[in-house]
Short mmCIF file of C-alpha atoms and ligand atoms in Angstrom, two decimals:
data_model
loop_
_atom_site.label_atom_id
_atom_site.label_comp_id
_atom_site.label_asym_id
_atom_site.label_seq_id
_atom_site.Cartn_x
_atom_site.Cartn_y
_atom_site.Cartn_z
CA UNK L 1 -7.44 3.97 -16.27
CA UNK L 2 -10.31 1.73 -15.18
CA UNK L 3 -12.90 3.22 -12.42
CA UNK L 4 -14.77 0.15 -11.93
CA UNK L 5 -17.73 -0.10 -10.00
CA UNK L 6 -19.02 -4.05 -10.02
CA UNK L 7 -16.64 -6.66 -8.17
CA UNK L 8 -17.53 -8.86 -11.28
CA UNK L 9 -15.89 -6.33 -13.76
CA UNK L 10 -12.57 -6.00 -11.08
CA UNK L 11 -11.90 -9.04 -10.61
CA UNK L 12 -11.82 -9.76 -14.37
CA UNK L 13 -9.48 -7.18 -15.51
CA UNK L 14 -7.19 -8.42 -12.40
CA UNK L 15 -7.33 -12.09 -13.67
CA UNK L 16 -6.59 -10.92 -17.03
CA UNK L 17 -3.61 -9.23 -15.83
CA UNK L 18 -2.09 -12.31 -13.44
CA UNK L 19 -3.44 -14.52 -17.29
CA UNK L 20 -0.75 -11.55 -18.62
CA UNK L 21 1.78 -11.98 -15.97
CA UNK L 22 1.80 -9.25 -14.64
CA UNK L 23 1.59 -8.68 -11.12
CA UNK L 24 -0.93 -6.78 -9.40
CA UNK L 25 -0.47 -4.84 -6.14
CA UNK L 26 -4.08 -2.88 -4.90
CA UNK L 27 -3.62 0.06 -2.67
CA UNK L 28 -6.78 -0.33 0.37
CA UNK L 29 -8.02 3.55 0.85
CA UNK L 30 -11.51 5.12 1.89
CA UNK L 31 -11.15 7.83 -0.31
CA UNK L 32 -10.84 11.28 0.03
CA UNK L 33 -7.33 10.63 -0.84
CA UNK L 34 -4.05 12.82 0.25
CA UNK L 35 -0.34 12.27 0.13
CA UNK L 36 0.14 9.81 2.14
CA UNK L 37 -2.34 7.61 -0.30
CA UNK L 38 -0.69 8.81 -2.91
CA UNK L 39 3.10 7.66 -1.44
CA UNK L 40 0.69 4.40 -1.20
CA UNK L 41 -0.08 4.49 -4.49
CA UNK L 42 3.70 4.60 -5.28
CA UNK L 43 4.91 2.30 -3.99
CA UNK L 44 2.87 -0.19 -5.36
CA UNK L 45 4.14 1.49 -8.94
CA UNK L 46 7.88 0.45 -7.55
CA UNK L 47 5.98 -3.85 -6.48
CA UNK L 48 3.91 -5.17 -8.97
CA UNK L 49 3.16 -4.17 -12.66
CA UNK L 50 -0.79 -3.79 -11.91
CA UNK L 51 -1.90 -1.13 -9.12
CA UNK L 52 -5.66 -0.83 -8.35
CA UNK L 53 -7.25 1.49 -5.56
CA UNK L 54 -9.94 1.19 -3.98
CA UNK L 55 -11.86 3.75 -2.89
CA UNK L 56 -14.50 2.34 -0.35
CA UNK L 57 -16.04 4.12 2.82
CA UNK L 58 -16.36 0.86 4.36
CA UNK L 59 -19.23 0.70 6.88
CA UNK L 60 -18.60 -2.28 8.69
CA UNK L 61 -15.48 -0.51 10.27
CA UNK L 62 -17.93 2.19 12.19
CA UNK L 63 -19.21 1.26 15.36
CA UNK L 64 -22.64 2.72 16.21
CA UNK L 65 -22.20 7.53 16.68
CA UNK L 66 -19.30 7.09 14.28
CA UNK L 67 -18.62 9.27 11.34
CA UNK L 68 -19.45 6.74 8.78
CA UNK L 69 -22.73 9.17 7.64
CA UNK L 70 -20.29 12.99 7.18
CA UNK L 71 -16.41 10.83 6.12
CA UNK L 72 -15.11 13.49 3.69
CA UNK L 73 -15.75 11.85 0.12
CA UNK L 74 -14.89 13.05 -3.56
CA UNK L 75 -14.94 10.38 -5.37
CA UNK L 76 -14.06 12.79 -8.90
CA UNK L 77 -11.01 13.82 -7.24
CA UNK L 78 -9.75 10.63 -5.81
CA UNK L 79 -10.48 10.07 -9.62
CA UNK L 80 -8.36 12.27 -10.98
CA UNK L 81 -5.70 11.84 -8.07
CA UNK L 82 -5.15 7.94 -8.96
CA UNK L 83 -5.07 8.63 -12.62
CA UNK L 84 -2.36 11.82 -11.93
CA UNK L 85 0.02 8.38 -9.58
CA UNK L 86 -0.81 6.05 -12.92
CA UNK L 87 -2.89 3.86 -11.02
CA UNK L 88 -4.42 1.12 -13.89
CA UNK L 89 -7.77 1.04 -11.93
CA UNK L 90 -10.07 2.24 -9.19
CA UNK L 91 -12.14 0.28 -7.86
CA UNK L 92 -15.51 2.18 -6.45
CA UNK L 93 -18.28 -0.53 -5.15
CA UNK L 94 -21.09 0.96 -3.46
CA UNK L 95 -21.85 -0.43 0.18
CA UNK L 96 -25.12 -2.73 -1.78
CA UNK L 97 -22.74 -4.56 -4.62
CA UNK L 98 -19.45 -5.08 -1.21
CA UNK L 99 -21.93 -6.73 1.13
CA UNK L 100 -25.31 -8.61 0.15
CA UNK L 101 -28.38 -7.15 2.90
CA UNK L 102 -27.85 -11.25 4.64
CA UNK L 103 -24.34 -11.63 4.90
CA UNK L 104 -24.19 -13.75 7.83
CA UNK L 105 -19.62 -14.86 7.23
CA UNK L 106 -17.17 -11.86 8.89
CA UNK L 107 -13.67 -11.53 10.16
CA UNK L 108 -12.90 -12.16 13.92
CA UNK L 109 -9.59 -11.07 15.54
CA UNK L 110 -9.16 -12.20 19.47
CA UNK L 111 -6.30 -10.55 21.02
CA UNK L 112 -4.36 -7.77 18.39
CA UNK L 113 -7.72 -6.04 18.08
CA UNK L 114 -8.24 -6.09 21.22
CA UNK L 115 -6.05 -3.23 22.73
CA UNK L 116 -4.90 0.54 22.09
CA UNK L 117 -7.74 1.52 18.86
CA UNK L 118 -10.13 -1.47 19.64
CA UNK L 119 -10.41 -0.26 23.49
CA UNK L 120 -11.96 2.54 22.04
CA UNK L 121 -13.83 1.09 19.14
CA UNK L 122 -14.33 -2.72 19.77
CA UNK L 123 -15.65 -3.35 16.56
CA UNK L 124 -13.33 -1.40 14.02
CA UNK L 125 -11.04 -4.26 13.72
CA UNK L 126 -12.83 -7.18 12.50
CA UNK L 127 -15.01 -4.31 9.84
CA UNK L 128 -11.06 -4.32 8.95
CA UNK L 129 -10.17 -7.32 8.50
CA UNK L 130 -13.87 -8.25 6.55
CA UNK L 131 -13.38 -5.94 3.92
CA UNK L 132 -9.74 -6.02 2.97
CA UNK L 133 -10.14 -10.01 3.10
CA UNK L 134 -12.44 -9.91 1.05
CA UNK L 135 -10.26 -7.13 -1.60
CA UNK L 136 -8.06 -9.38 -1.10
CA UNK L 137 -9.94 -12.45 -2.73
CA UNK L 138 -11.89 -10.19 -5.64
CA UNK L 139 -8.15 -8.38 -6.83
CA UNK L 140 -6.33 -12.33 -6.20
CA UNK L 141 -3.37 -9.79 -5.87
CA UNK L 142 0.21 -10.06 -4.98
CA UNK L 143 0.85 -7.77 -2.77
CA UNK L 144 -0.76 -4.94 -0.82
CA UNK L 145 0.99 -1.46 0.58
CA UNK L 146 -0.79 -0.40 3.74
CA UNK L 147 0.10 2.98 5.82
CA UNK L 148 1.85 2.69 9.03
CA UNK L 149 0.03 5.15 10.86
CA UNK L 150 -2.75 2.94 11.94
CA UNK L 151 0.31 0.17 13.37
CA UNK L 152 -2.13 -1.21 14.60
CA UNK L 153 -4.12 -2.09 11.80
CA UNK L 154 -0.97 -3.17 9.68
CA UNK L 155 -0.27 -5.35 12.86
CA UNK L 156 -3.84 -7.13 12.78
CA UNK L 157 -3.30 -7.75 8.62
CA UNK L 158 0.41 -8.92 9.06
CA UNK L 159 -1.69 -11.51 11.66
CA UNK L 160 -4.61 -12.03 9.73
CA UNK L 161 -2.50 -13.07 6.22
CA UNK L 162 -0.17 -15.41 8.41
CA UNK L 163 -2.75 -17.48 10.75
CA UNK L 164 -5.33 -17.40 7.62
CA UNK L 165 -1.93 -18.21 5.03
CA UNK L 166 -3.25 -15.69 2.92
CA UNK L 167 -0.98 -15.92 -0.51
CA UNK L 168 -0.29 -11.95 -1.11
CA UNK L 169 2.67 -9.66 0.82
CA UNK L 170 1.52 -6.97 2.68
CA UNK L 171 4.06 -4.09 2.55
CA UNK L 172 4.25 -1.32 4.56
CA UNK L 173 4.59 2.62 3.94
CA UNK L 174 6.07 6.04 5.56
CA UNK L 175 4.14 8.50 7.56
CA UNK L 176 3.45 10.91 5.03
CA UNK L 177 3.10 14.88 7.46
CA UNK L 178 2.46 17.92 7.33
CA UNK L 179 5.29 20.94 7.50
CA UNK L 180 4.34 21.20 10.88
CA UNK L 181 4.76 17.65 11.86
CA UNK L 182 0.84 16.67 12.12
CA UNK L 183 -0.02 13.55 9.89
CA UNK L 184 -1.83 13.50 7.46
CA UNK L 185 -5.59 12.16 7.49
CA UNK L 186 -8.47 12.78 5.92
CA UNK L 187 -9.56 13.93 9.47
CA UNK L 188 -7.40 16.13 9.59
CA UNK L 189 -10.55 18.59 7.59
CA UNK L 190 -12.81 18.08 11.08
CA UNK L 191 -10.22 20.04 12.86
CA UNK L 192 -10.92 23.98 13.85
CA UNK L 193 -8.21 26.91 13.03
CA UNK L 194 -7.21 26.24 16.32
CA UNK L 195 -7.91 22.23 16.72
CA UNK L 196 -5.23 22.49 13.77
CA UNK L 197 -3.09 23.77 15.78
CA UNK L 198 -3.35 22.14 19.14
CA UNK L 199 -3.60 19.00 17.13
CA UNK L 200 0.60 19.41 16.51
CA UNK L 201 0.47 17.70 20.28
CA UNK L 202 0.89 14.00 18.62
CA UNK L 203 3.62 14.61 17.28
CA UNK L 204 5.41 17.03 19.99
CA UNK L 205 5.14 14.00 22.27
CA UNK L 206 6.18 11.59 19.64
CA UNK L 207 9.16 14.13 20.04
CA UNK L 208 9.90 13.71 22.93
CA UNK L 209 9.77 9.95 23.37
CA UNK L 210 12.30 9.46 20.46
CA UNK L 211 14.86 12.34 22.56
CA UNK L 212 14.20 10.21 25.95
CA UNK L 213 14.47 7.09 24.49
CA UNK L 214 18.33 8.90 22.56
CA UNK L 215 19.39 9.84 25.50
CA UNK L 216 19.07 6.37 27.21
CA UNK L 217 15.71 6.14 28.88
CA UNK L 218 14.12 2.57 28.85
CA UNK L 219 11.56 2.50 31.00
CA UNK L 220 8.39 2.56 29.48
CA UNK L 221 6.08 4.24 31.91
CA UNK L 222 9.21 7.53 32.48
CA UNK L 223 8.25 7.95 28.65
CA UNK L 224 4.33 8.01 28.22
CA UNK L 225 4.17 9.86 31.77
CA UNK L 226 6.23 12.41 30.26
CA UNK L 227 4.26 12.40 27.13
CA UNK L 228 1.03 12.38 28.55
CA UNK L 229 1.58 16.36 30.71
CA UNK L 230 2.62 17.76 26.84
CA UNK L 231 -0.38 16.35 25.74
CA UNK L 232 -2.93 17.66 29.35
CA UNK L 233 -1.44 20.94 28.93
CA UNK L 234 -2.98 21.82 25.92
CA UNK L 235 -6.34 22.94 26.08
CA UNK L 236 -8.19 20.99 23.04
CA UNK L 237 -6.37 17.31 24.16
CA UNK L 238 -7.88 14.47 25.74
CA UNK L 239 -5.46 11.44 25.76
CA UNK L 240 -7.22 7.94 24.90
CA UNK L 241 -4.49 5.78 25.28
CA UNK L 242 -1.01 6.33 24.67
CA UNK L 243 1.37 3.05 24.88
CA UNK L 244 4.77 1.12 24.64
CA UNK L 245 4.45 -2.34 22.29
CA UNK L 246 6.21 -4.79 20.76
CA UNK L 247 5.28 -3.43 16.80
CA UNK L 248 4.00 -7.75 15.97
CA UNK L 249 2.12 -8.39 19.46
CA UNK L 250 1.22 -5.56 20.63
CA UNK L 251 1.81 -6.53 23.76
CA UNK L 252 2.90 -4.73 26.44
CA UNK L 253 6.74 -3.79 26.62
CA UNK L 254 8.59 -3.68 30.32
CA UNK L 255 11.70 -1.96 28.84
CA UNK L 256 11.94 0.64 25.63
CA UNK L 257 14.42 -1.26 22.80
CA UNK L 258 14.69 -1.08 19.18
CA UNK L 259 12.10 -1.16 17.10
CA UNK L 260 8.81 -1.03 19.93
CA UNK L 261 6.24 0.91 18.69
CA UNK L 262 5.69 3.96 20.44
CA UNK L 263 1.81 4.69 19.68
CA UNK L 264 -0.79 7.11 21.09
CA UNK L 265 -4.70 8.39 19.95
CA UNK L 266 -5.89 11.30 21.73
CA UNK L 267 -9.14 13.75 20.50
CA UNK L 268 -8.40 17.19 20.01
CA UNK L 269 -12.56 18.90 20.57
CA UNK L 270 -14.22 16.20 18.87
CA UNK L 271 -11.77 14.36 16.32
CA UNK L 272 -10.09 10.97 16.72
CA UNK L 273 -6.23 11.24 15.78
CA UNK L 274 -4.57 8.64 16.23
CA UNK L 275 0.26 8.49 15.39
CA UNK L 276 3.20 6.66 16.48
CA UNK L 277 6.97 5.95 15.94
CA UNK L 278 8.69 3.20 16.16
CA UNK L 279 12.17 3.63 18.07
CA UNK L 280 15.43 2.97 16.11
O1 PAF M 1 -6.75 2.18 6.80
C1 PAF M 1 -7.99 2.67 5.56
O2 PAF M 1 -8.29 3.79 4.68
C2 PAF M 1 -9.06 1.56 6.23
O3 PAF M 1 -9.29 0.29 7.08
C3 PAF M 1 -9.23 0.23 5.24
C4 PAF M 1 -7.66 -0.23 5.16
C5 PAF M 1 -9.17 1.19 3.74
C6 PAF M 1 -10.35 -0.32 5.44
O4 PAF M 1 -11.28 -0.04 4.71
#
């Protein structure tokens, strides 16, 4: 497995694979890999001949006062896991390699990024789109795998690919959960033992949405209300938002229907967690 730190080298490796008629998948990550990321690498393997995993804590997607400095990092463990999972290359650039000090061009999304997580993280998705676009350009990948836990990120990346005619296929990967239902996230490591127990309330709230939907509830406000009641009963939990939206446009739905995305962000202590379900 190649461990690569420069854009030039990873581009060259991908160009060589393409010249041999091999397809390339990119799995963009911010490292501190967990089982959720490993499932993305496995899915990438099934969809392409060669797999590049990028490990880059992208400074431009963190707002002031967010956790850029403290975001967990462990390069040695990440490379080890990528090797075991059969990745062909890990791209681990330093911030100065990815961004020139006099950079003056970046991407901006004007609709889907204004709702949900975008309300409390107004610059986040522009930072995500800019780095993801750069990774697509640097590798020339044929496909890219993104987790469905970040449902808004996935919708916005799909919109970028559509609106900018990018020649890449986006492959969504199902959410991977702990045994008690908490969605896997690198940020779960911030939780104290007590908060870790409380954090299950996100999944419990989504269970309510699913069971209400199955018993015939069509009114989004009703299920949002019930989900909120459950979360408010948890001491360390503070709701950022609970939304029922169309999973492509992220517009609020007036009536629940199959395919509606029910998503929430909740602060457990100081840790902001997100989760979602798509009604079936
Ligand atoms: O989902 C993430 O980990 C990040 O937002 C991504 C897509 C790797 C961009 O930095």
